[in-house]
């Protein structure tokens, strides 16, 4: 009787191991099926849509192949040894032990050198790819400044190259397709991480430093991204997009951005909304040309990066709203600015066309921290201004004119 008990528990062990292995295989297959569907999973690193992401992806397959071969050899060896040298019911202690190889120098040298050699070969290809990506960034055809903020992204374009930005936007980085764009990534507060997985790897936005990477979108389209460094309470609400346009559409977009803000007609709700904006919103949010005299940074001092008091594009800690409606989303890419639009056209044209989402903007103005939490000291993020319904309606009327 006593000798059958261990066998039965072995059988149970094999059954459990088998079930777990089957579950793992099925789970992996389901995961693989999901992540190769790029439309449903826009943050997909395995479906590159630009040169830099492709260079990274080209490393993934060979490295996985090498890792897979090593995995199969090592795990296969372990399973073989477990089966071959397992303790049998008639084994007696100290009899028939396998030959002990502890201290065998040749074997130890071999299993140290072989992995080191494999890693050295992989490292050589990795380092070459890193240099290649660095070269792309240095040889970019145009450059955009990218600034991480709690909790949104700012993009600054210096089109006349006088050292000061002449277009400042937020959340949607608009670039020409089939063009290598260098992005100089910095931060206005804490460490963020800029990541558009279909176009390139992630790069941290670190206060006091500038990190440069290249983005090259093959085709016009929207490329989704997400801040990937925990940066405070609303980190998860810090998205961004790259919108790549045809070169002609990009020029159209740029011309529109360089234009001043749309002025609402006198005696309309929008005109009243503009007046409310100037008293309640303009101390943080910039509309180009309105002088708010150097919006303060998190430290409370005007930021010379923004040109200080003499620069008309100051935006500081809140997104520049001059051409708000040229974007798809607001509040760190979280909420749609349009209720409905022709997806295809909106995704590849200079200006989304459709019905502005009065409801989303209204909900936001009614209770911003309820939709997207502020910092615990309430110094960062959008506060609740306790606006009346009448003020909200007029502000929404004004904001939706800002094409
Ligand atoms: Cu910014 Cu996380």
GROMACS .gro file of C-alpha atoms and ligand atoms in nm:
model
  405
    1UNK     CA    1   0.000   0.000   0.000
    2UNK     CA    2   0.265   0.247   0.109
    3UNK     CA    3   0.454   0.218  -0.221
    4UNK     CA    4   0.154   0.323  -0.439
    5UNK     CA    5   0.090   0.659  -0.266
    6UNK     CA    6   0.390   0.847  -0.418
    7UNK     CA    7   0.294   0.729  -0.770
    8UNK     CA    8  -0.058   0.859  -0.735
    9UNK     CA    9   0.065   1.201  -0.620
   10UNK     CA   10   0.309   1.202  -0.913
   11UNK     CA   11   0.022   1.141  -1.151
   12UNK     CA   12  -0.170   1.430  -1.000
   13UNK     CA   13   0.141   1.649  -1.039
   14UNK     CA   14   0.171   1.561  -1.408
   15UNK     CA   15  -0.197   1.638  -1.465
   16UNK     CA   16  -0.168   1.980  -1.296
   17UNK     CA   17   0.152   2.060  -1.492
   18UNK     CA   18  -0.018   1.954  -1.815
   19UNK     CA   19  -0.326   2.169  -1.752
   20UNK     CA   20  -0.112   2.471  -1.660
   21UNK     CA   21   0.100   2.428  -1.974
   22UNK     CA   22  -0.211   2.402  -2.191
   23UNK     CA   23  -0.358   2.717  -2.031
   24UNK     CA   24  -0.032   2.904  -2.091
   25UNK     CA   25  -0.019   2.798  -2.456
   26UNK     CA   26  -0.385   2.894  -2.515
   27UNK     CA   27  -0.337   3.227  -2.332
   28UNK     CA   28  -0.027   3.310  -2.535
   29UNK     CA   29  -0.206   3.228  -2.862
   30UNK     CA   30  -0.502   3.449  -2.763
   31UNK     CA   31  -0.263   3.731  -2.669
   32UNK     CA   32  -0.074   3.696  -2.998
   33UNK     CA   33  -0.400   3.702  -3.192
   34UNK     CA   34  -0.500   4.024  -3.011
   35UNK     CA   35  -0.174   4.213  -3.041
   36UNK     CA   36  -0.140   4.154  -3.413
   37UNK     CA   37  -0.476   4.332  -3.462
   38UNK     CA   38  -0.341   4.687  -3.482
   39UNK     CA   39  -0.675   4.862  -3.534
   40UNK     CA   40  -0.817   4.738  -3.204
   41UNK     CA   41  -0.486   4.780  -3.020
   42UNK     CA   42  -0.325   5.106  -3.132
   43UNK     CA   43  -0.037   5.086  -2.881
   44UNK     CA   44   0.102   4.785  -3.066
   45UNK     CA   45   0.482   4.754  -3.074
   46UNK     CA   46   0.476   4.455  -3.308
   47UNK     CA   47   0.321   4.631  -3.608
   48UNK     CA   48   0.568   4.911  -3.698
   49UNK     CA   49   0.430   5.187  -3.921
   50UNK     CA   50   0.747   5.395  -3.952
   51UNK     CA   51   1.121   5.357  -4.020
   52UNK     CA   52   1.242   5.379  -3.660
   53UNK     CA   53   0.985   5.136  -3.520
   54UNK     CA   54   1.073   4.899  -3.806
   55UNK     CA   55   1.444   4.909  -3.717
   56UNK     CA   56   1.352   4.811  -3.360
   57UNK     CA   57   1.109   4.546  -3.480
   58UNK     CA   58   1.382   4.399  -3.704
   59UNK     CA   59   1.572   4.317  -3.385
   60UNK     CA   60   1.273   4.160  -3.215
   61UNK     CA   61   1.231   3.853  -3.439
   62UNK     CA   62   1.595   3.732  -3.437
   63UNK     CA   63   1.632   3.800  -3.063
   64UNK     CA   64   1.310   3.612  -2.990
   65UNK     CA   65   1.429   3.328  -3.214
   66UNK     CA   66   1.758   3.302  -3.024
   67UNK     CA   67   1.578   3.326  -2.690
   68UNK     CA   68   1.328   3.064  -2.809
   69UNK     CA   69   1.600   2.816  -2.906
   70UNK     CA   70   1.777   2.867  -2.571
   71UNK     CA   71   1.443   2.826  -2.390
   72UNK     CA   72   1.358   2.502  -2.566
   73UNK     CA   73   1.710   2.357  -2.511
   74UNK     CA   74   1.724   2.452  -2.142
   75UNK     CA   75   1.365   2.358  -2.054
   76UNK     CA   76   1.386   2.041  -2.265
   77UNK     CA   77   1.705   1.946  -2.079
   78UNK     CA   78   1.540   2.013  -1.743
   79UNK     CA   79   1.235   1.801  -1.831
   80UNK     CA   80   1.457   1.520  -1.966
   81UNK     CA   81   1.670   1.519  -1.651
   82UNK     CA   82   1.365   1.525  -1.425
   83UNK     CA   83   1.218   1.226  -1.605
   84UNK     CA   84   1.541   1.031  -1.653
   85UNK     CA   85   1.684   1.074  -1.303
   86UNK     CA   86   1.364   1.100  -1.099
   87UNK     CA   87   1.348   0.910  -0.770
   88UNK     CA   88   1.186   0.572  -0.825
   89UNK     CA   89   0.982   0.387  -0.565
   90UNK     CA   90   1.245   0.112  -0.527
   91UNK     CA   91   1.539   0.357  -0.495
   92UNK     CA   92   1.730   0.327  -0.171
   93UNK     CA   93   1.912   0.626  -0.020
   94UNK     CA   94   2.273   0.663  -0.134
   95UNK     CA   95   2.256   0.382  -0.392
   96UNK     CA   96   2.265   0.428  -0.766
   97UNK     CA   97   2.310   0.811  -0.753
   98UNK     CA   98   2.406   0.966  -1.089
   99UNK     CA   99   2.770   1.066  -1.143
  100UNK     CA  100   2.832   1.398  -0.962
  101UNK     CA  101   2.988   1.669  -1.184
  102UNK     CA  102   3.026   1.953  -0.933
  103UNK     CA  103   3.359   2.130  -0.995
  104UNK     CA  104   3.397   2.022  -1.357
  105UNK     CA  105   3.591   2.321  -1.496
  106UNK     CA  106   3.536   2.243  -1.864
  107UNK     CA  107   3.159   2.232  -1.819
  108UNK     CA  108   3.154   2.550  -1.608
  109UNK     CA  109   3.366   2.737  -1.863
  110UNK     CA  110   3.137   2.620  -2.140
  111UNK     CA  111   2.809   2.727  -1.979
  112UNK     CA  112   2.960   3.063  -1.891
  113UNK     CA  113   3.116   3.130  -2.231
  114UNK     CA  114   2.827   3.019  -2.453
  115UNK     CA  115   2.564   3.256  -2.304
  116UNK     CA  116   2.822   3.539  -2.295
  117UNK     CA  117   2.892   3.481  -2.664
  118UNK     CA  118   2.521   3.474  -2.752
  119UNK     CA  119   2.463   3.801  -2.560
  120UNK     CA  120   2.769   3.962  -2.724
  121UNK     CA  121   2.632   3.886  -3.072
  122UNK     CA  122   2.287   4.021  -2.979
  123UNK     CA  123   2.451   4.329  -2.822
  124UNK     CA  124   2.643   4.403  -3.142
  125UNK     CA  125   2.320   4.421  -3.345
  126UNK     CA  126   2.148   4.624  -3.070
  127UNK     CA  127   2.426   4.881  -3.047
  128UNK     CA  128   2.430   4.915  -3.427
  129UNK     CA  129   2.053   4.980  -3.421
  130UNK     CA  130   2.089   5.238  -3.143
  131UNK     CA  131   2.353   5.426  -3.347
  132UNK     CA  132   2.133   5.403  -3.653
  133UNK     CA  133   1.833   5.551  -3.465
  134UNK     CA  134   2.057   5.822  -3.320
  135UNK     CA  135   2.173   5.909  -3.673
  136UNK     CA  136   1.808   5.943  -3.784
  137UNK     CA  137   1.743   6.189  -3.500
  138UNK     CA  138   2.051   6.398  -3.583
  139UNK     CA  139   1.972   6.408  -3.956
  140UNK     CA  140   1.603   6.499  -3.920
  141UNK     CA  141   1.446   6.710  -4.197
  142UNK     CA  142   1.254   6.925  -3.945
  143UNK     CA  143   1.232   6.956  -3.568
  144UNK     CA  144   0.957   7.000  -3.310
  145UNK     CA  145   0.996   7.069  -2.938
  146UNK     CA  146   0.796   6.830  -2.722
  147UNK     CA  147   0.726   6.931  -2.362
  148UNK     CA  148   0.583   6.694  -2.102
  149UNK     CA  149   0.344   6.865  -1.859
  150UNK     CA  150   0.124   6.729  -1.580
  151UNK     CA  151  -0.079   6.581  -1.759
  152UNK     CA  152  -0.062   6.664  -2.126
  153UNK     CA  153   0.192   6.716  -2.403
  154UNK     CA  154   0.285   7.048  -2.561
  155UNK     CA  155   0.433   7.079  -2.911
  156UNK     CA  156   0.623   7.388  -3.027
  157UNK     CA  157   0.713   7.465  -3.386
  158UNK     CA  158   0.975   7.724  -3.476
  159UNK     CA  159   0.892   7.760  -3.845
  160UNK     CA  160   1.106   8.069  -3.913
  161UNK     CA  161   1.393   7.930  -3.703
  162UNK     CA  162   1.445   8.246  -3.497
  163UNK     CA  163   1.484   8.042  -3.180
  164UNK     CA  164   1.131   8.117  -3.057
  165UNK     CA  165   0.829   7.902  -3.128
  166UNK     CA  166   0.564   8.051  -3.357
  167UNK     CA  167   0.313   7.768  -3.326
  168UNK     CA  168   0.226   7.602  -2.994
  169UNK     CA  169  -0.022   7.317  -2.981
  170UNK     CA  170  -0.110   7.034  -2.746
  171UNK     CA  171  -0.179   6.663  -2.739
  172UNK     CA  172  -0.174   6.605  -3.114
  173UNK     CA  173   0.168   6.631  -3.278
  174UNK     CA  174   0.104   6.713  -3.643
  175UNK     CA  175   0.383   6.617  -3.885
  176UNK     CA  176   0.417   6.565  -4.260
  177UNK     CA  177   0.408   6.198  -4.360
  178UNK     CA  178   0.713   6.037  -4.520
  179UNK     CA  179   0.941   6.295  -4.352
  180UNK     CA  180   1.196   6.238  -4.078
  181UNK     CA  181   1.092   6.462  -3.790
  182UNK     CA  182   1.325   6.517  -3.495
  183UNK     CA  183   1.146   6.564  -3.164
  184UNK     CA  184   1.336   6.733  -2.881
  185UNK     CA  185   1.175   6.595  -2.569
  186UNK     CA  186   1.184   6.792  -2.244
  187UNK     CA  187   0.970   6.836  -1.934
  188UNK     CA  188   0.821   7.135  -1.754
  189UNK     CA  189   0.777   6.955  -1.422
  190UNK     CA  190   0.843   6.587  -1.346
  191UNK     CA  191   0.970   6.292  -1.550
  192UNK     CA  192   0.733   6.178  -1.825
  193UNK     CA  193   0.794   5.940  -2.112
  194UNK     CA  194   0.704   6.006  -2.474
  195UNK     CA  195   0.595   5.693  -2.658
  196UNK     CA  196   0.434   5.643  -2.999
  197UNK     CA  197   0.485   5.264  -3.026
  198UNK     CA  198   0.404   5.230  -3.395
  199UNK     CA  199   0.667   5.496  -3.481
  200UNK     CA  200   0.956   5.459  -3.233
  201UNK     CA  201   1.055   5.341  -2.887
  202UNK     CA  202   0.985   5.540  -2.573
  203UNK     CA  203   1.205   5.822  -2.446
  204UNK     CA  204   1.189   5.994  -2.107
  205UNK     CA  205   1.109   6.364  -2.075
  206UNK     CA  206   1.341   6.474  -1.795
  207UNK     CA  207   1.346   6.824  -1.641
  208UNK     CA  208   1.667   7.008  -1.736
  209UNK     CA  209   1.753   6.771  -2.022
  210UNK     CA  210   1.666   6.742  -2.390
  211UNK     CA  211   1.632   6.395  -2.541
  212UNK     CA  212   1.603   6.372  -2.916
  213UNK     CA  213   1.446   6.096  -3.123
  214UNK     CA  214   1.322   6.074  -3.482
  215UNK     CA  215   0.970   5.996  -3.602
  216UNK     CA  216   0.899   5.898  -3.960
  217UNK     CA  217   0.541   5.800  -4.042
  218UNK     CA  218   0.512   5.603  -4.366
  219UNK     CA  219   0.163   5.726  -4.445
  220UNK     CA  220  -0.089   5.992  -4.336
  221UNK     CA  221  -0.284   5.876  -4.034
  222UNK     CA  222  -0.321   5.887  -3.657
  223UNK     CA  223  -0.057   5.718  -3.442
  224UNK     CA  224  -0.158   5.676  -3.078
  225UNK     CA  225   0.068   5.720  -2.778
  226UNK     CA  226   0.063   5.724  -2.399
  227UNK     CA  227   0.289   5.871  -2.130
  228UNK     CA  228   0.479   5.571  -1.991
  229UNK     CA  229   0.651   5.712  -1.683
  230UNK     CA  230   0.442   5.745  -1.369
  231UNK     CA  231   0.413   6.124  -1.333
  232UNK     CA  232   0.144   6.179  -1.071
  233UNK     CA  233  -0.221   6.118  -1.014
  234UNK     CA  234  -0.341   6.164  -1.374
  235UNK     CA  235  -0.052   5.979  -1.541
  236UNK     CA  236  -0.301   5.731  -1.687
  237UNK     CA  237  -0.490   6.023  -1.845
  238UNK     CA  238  -0.186   6.151  -2.033
  239UNK     CA  239  -0.221   6.041  -2.392
  240UNK     CA  240  -0.092   6.185  -2.715
  241UNK     CA  241  -0.121   6.127  -3.085
  242UNK     CA  242   0.093   6.187  -3.389
  243UNK     CA  243  -0.118   6.303  -3.682
  244UNK     CA  244   0.071   6.260  -4.007
  245UNK     CA  245  -0.065   6.457  -4.304
  246UNK     CA  246   0.027   6.465  -4.671
  247UNK     CA  247   0.282   6.742  -4.733
  248UNK     CA  248   0.013   6.961  -4.894
  249UNK     CA  249  -0.226   6.910  -4.600
  250UNK     CA  250   0.057   6.975  -4.356
  251UNK     CA  251   0.124   7.314  -4.521
  252UNK     CA  252  -0.249   7.388  -4.499
  253UNK     CA  253  -0.248   7.294  -4.130
  254UNK     CA  254   0.059   7.509  -4.066
  255UNK     CA  255  -0.091   7.813  -4.245
  256UNK     CA  256  -0.399   7.784  -4.027
  257UNK     CA  257  -0.191   7.751  -3.708
  258UNK     CA  258   0.011   8.060  -3.800
  259UNK     CA  259  -0.311   8.260  -3.836
  260UNK     CA  260  -0.441   8.442  -3.531
  261UNK     CA  261  -0.746   8.319  -3.342
  262UNK     CA  262  -1.095   8.334  -3.492
  263UNK     CA  263  -1.274   8.641  -3.355
  264UNK     CA  264  -1.636   8.572  -3.261
  265UNK     CA  265  -1.907   8.799  -3.405
  266UNK     CA  266  -2.022   9.077  -3.172
  267UNK     CA  267  -2.335   9.015  -2.961
  268UNK     CA  268  -2.323   8.635  -2.995
  269UNK     CA  269  -2.294   8.378  -2.714
  270UNK     CA  270  -1.943   8.311  -2.845
  271UNK     CA  271  -1.845   8.677  -2.797
  272UNK     CA  272  -1.976   8.663  -2.441
  273UNK     CA  273  -1.785   8.338  -2.400
  274UNK     CA  274  -1.465   8.511  -2.507
  275UNK     CA  275  -1.514   8.774  -2.235
  276UNK     CA  276  -1.564   8.498  -1.976
  277UNK     CA  277  -1.256   8.318  -2.111
  278UNK     CA  278  -1.046   8.631  -2.061
  279UNK     CA  279  -1.147   8.670  -1.698
  280UNK     CA  280  -1.162   8.303  -1.591
  281UNK     CA  281  -0.935   8.097  -1.818
  282UNK     CA  282  -0.669   8.326  -1.968
  283UNK     CA  283  -0.443   8.329  -1.662
  284UNK     CA  284  -0.349   7.970  -1.756
  285UNK     CA  285  -0.469   7.905  -2.113
  286UNK     CA  286  -0.321   8.103  -2.400
  287UNK     CA  287  -0.500   8.225  -2.709
  288UNK     CA  288  -0.226   8.359  -2.940
  289UNK     CA  289  -0.186   8.734  -2.929
  290UNK     CA  290  -0.355   8.787  -2.593
  291UNK     CA  291  -0.093   8.908  -2.349
  292UNK     CA  292  -0.095   8.713  -2.027
  293UNK     CA  293   0.259   8.828  -1.949
  294UNK     CA  294   0.459   8.516  -1.896
  295UNK     CA  295   0.254   8.240  -1.747
  296UNK     CA  296   0.429   8.097  -1.442
  297UNK     CA  297   0.586   7.755  -1.434
  298UNK     CA  298   0.536   7.505  -1.154
  299UNK     CA  299   0.797   7.703  -0.954
  300UNK     CA  300   0.586   8.019  -0.986
  301UNK     CA  301   0.839   8.212  -1.199
  302UNK     CA  302   0.780   8.314  -1.562
  303UNK     CA  303   0.956   8.060  -1.780
  304UNK     CA  304   1.216   8.211  -2.017
  305UNK     CA  305   1.161   7.908  -2.242
  306UNK     CA  306   0.823   8.054  -2.323
  307UNK     CA  307   0.973   8.395  -2.405
  308UNK     CA  308   0.873   8.556  -2.075
  309UNK     CA  309   0.665   8.873  -2.072
  310UNK     CA  310   0.746   8.988  -2.426
  311UNK     CA  311   0.635   8.677  -2.605
  312UNK     CA  312   0.284   8.646  -2.737
  313UNK     CA  313   0.257   8.266  -2.733
  314UNK     CA  314   0.305   8.212  -2.362
  315UNK     CA  315   0.109   7.915  -2.245
  316UNK     CA  316   0.281   7.794  -1.929
  317UNK     CA  317   0.107   7.510  -1.752
  318UNK     CA  318  -0.208   7.478  -1.961
  319UNK     CA  319  -0.260   7.397  -2.329
  320UNK     CA  320  -0.260   7.677  -2.588
  321UNK     CA  321  -0.619   7.682  -2.719
  322UNK     CA  322  -0.581   7.915  -3.021
  323UNK     CA  323  -0.674   7.641  -3.269
  324UNK     CA  324  -0.833   7.398  -3.025
  325UNK     CA  325  -1.083   7.259  -3.277
  326UNK     CA  326  -0.805   7.157  -3.518
  327UNK     CA  327  -0.741   6.867  -3.278
  328UNK     CA  328  -0.945   6.549  -3.232
  329UNK     CA  329  -0.931   6.534  -2.851
  330UNK     CA  330  -0.870   6.752  -2.547
  331UNK     CA  331  -0.750   6.719  -2.184
  332UNK     CA  332  -0.440   6.510  -2.257
  333UNK     CA  333  -0.602   6.332  -2.551
  334UNK     CA  334  -0.877   6.193  -2.327
  335UNK     CA  335  -1.208   6.331  -2.454
  336UNK     CA  336  -1.332   6.377  -2.811
  337UNK     CA  337  -1.379   6.729  -2.947
  338UNK     CA  338  -1.622   6.604  -3.211
  339UNK     CA  339  -1.941   6.403  -3.159
  340UNK     CA  340  -1.926   6.269  -3.507
  341UNK     CA  341  -1.705   6.310  -3.805
  342UNK     CA  342  -1.614   6.124  -4.112
  343UNK     CA  343  -1.342   5.906  -3.952
  344UNK     CA  344  -1.148   5.857  -4.272
  345UNK     CA  345  -1.140   6.222  -4.374
  346UNK     CA  346  -1.084   6.358  -4.022
  347UNK     CA  347  -0.792   6.128  -3.971
  348UNK     CA  348  -0.602   6.251  -4.274
  349UNK     CA  349  -0.712   6.612  -4.325
  350UNK     CA  350  -0.576   6.938  -4.186
  351UNK     CA  351  -0.900   7.014  -3.997
  352UNK     CA  352  -1.148   6.763  -3.854
  353UNK     CA  353  -1.493   6.821  -3.997
  354UNK     CA  354  -1.808   6.731  -3.807
  355UNK     CA  355  -2.023   6.821  -3.510
  356UNK     CA  356  -1.826   6.977  -3.223
  357UNK     CA  357  -1.890   6.790  -2.901
  358UNK     CA  358  -2.067   7.055  -2.691
  359UNK     CA  359  -2.157   6.785  -2.439
  360UNK     CA  360  -1.800   6.666  -2.376
  361UNK     CA  361  -1.668   7.022  -2.339
  362UNK     CA  362  -1.960   7.115  -2.113
  363UNK     CA  363  -1.909   6.809  -1.892
  364UNK     CA  364  -1.543   6.894  -1.864
  365UNK     CA  365  -1.598   7.259  -1.767
  366UNK     CA  366  -1.864   7.157  -1.511
  367UNK     CA  367  -1.615   6.949  -1.308
  368UNK     CA  368  -1.266   6.901  -1.456
  369UNK     CA  369  -1.103   6.735  -1.153
  370UNK     CA  370  -1.398   6.493  -1.142
  371UNK     CA  371  -1.302   6.376  -1.493
  372UNK     CA  372  -0.926   6.404  -1.450
  373UNK     CA  373  -0.780   6.438  -1.098
  374UNK     CA  374  -0.551   6.728  -1.007
  375UNK     CA  375  -0.229   6.698  -0.805
  376UNK     CA  376  -0.303   6.650  -0.434
  377UNK     CA  377  -0.178   7.005  -0.362
  378UNK     CA  378  -0.409   7.124  -0.645
  379UNK     CA  379  -0.116   7.310  -0.807
  380UNK     CA  380  -0.133   7.103  -1.128
  381UNK     CA  381  -0.429   7.001  -1.337
  382UNK     CA  382  -0.749   7.182  -1.426
  383UNK     CA  383  -0.942   7.314  -1.124
  384UNK     CA  384  -1.318   7.341  -1.089
  385UNK     CA  385  -1.396   7.709  -1.154
  386UNK     CA  386  -1.756   7.666  -1.031
  387UNK     CA  387  -1.892   7.806  -1.355
  388UNK     CA  388  -2.265   7.862  -1.392
  389UNK     CA  389  -2.453   7.670  -1.663
  390UNK     CA  390  -2.490   7.999  -1.853
  391UNK     CA  391  -2.112   8.059  -1.841
  392UNK     CA  392  -2.046   7.700  -1.952
  393UNK     CA  393  -2.279   7.736  -2.253
  394UNK     CA  394  -2.111   8.060  -2.360
  395UNK     CA  395  -1.758   7.924  -2.308
  396UNK     CA  396  -1.842   7.616  -2.514
  397UNK     CA  397  -1.989   7.842  -2.785
  398UNK     CA  398  -1.659   8.034  -2.790
  399UNK     CA  399  -1.425   7.735  -2.768
  400UNK     CA  400  -1.595   7.555  -3.056
  401UNK     CA  401  -1.525   7.854  -3.286
  402UNK     CA  402  -1.148   7.814  -3.232
  403UNK     CA  403  -1.075   7.632  -3.554
  404LIG    CU1  404   0.329   6.198  -1.784
  404LIG    CU2  405   0.304   5.980  -1.699
   0.00000   0.00000   0.00000
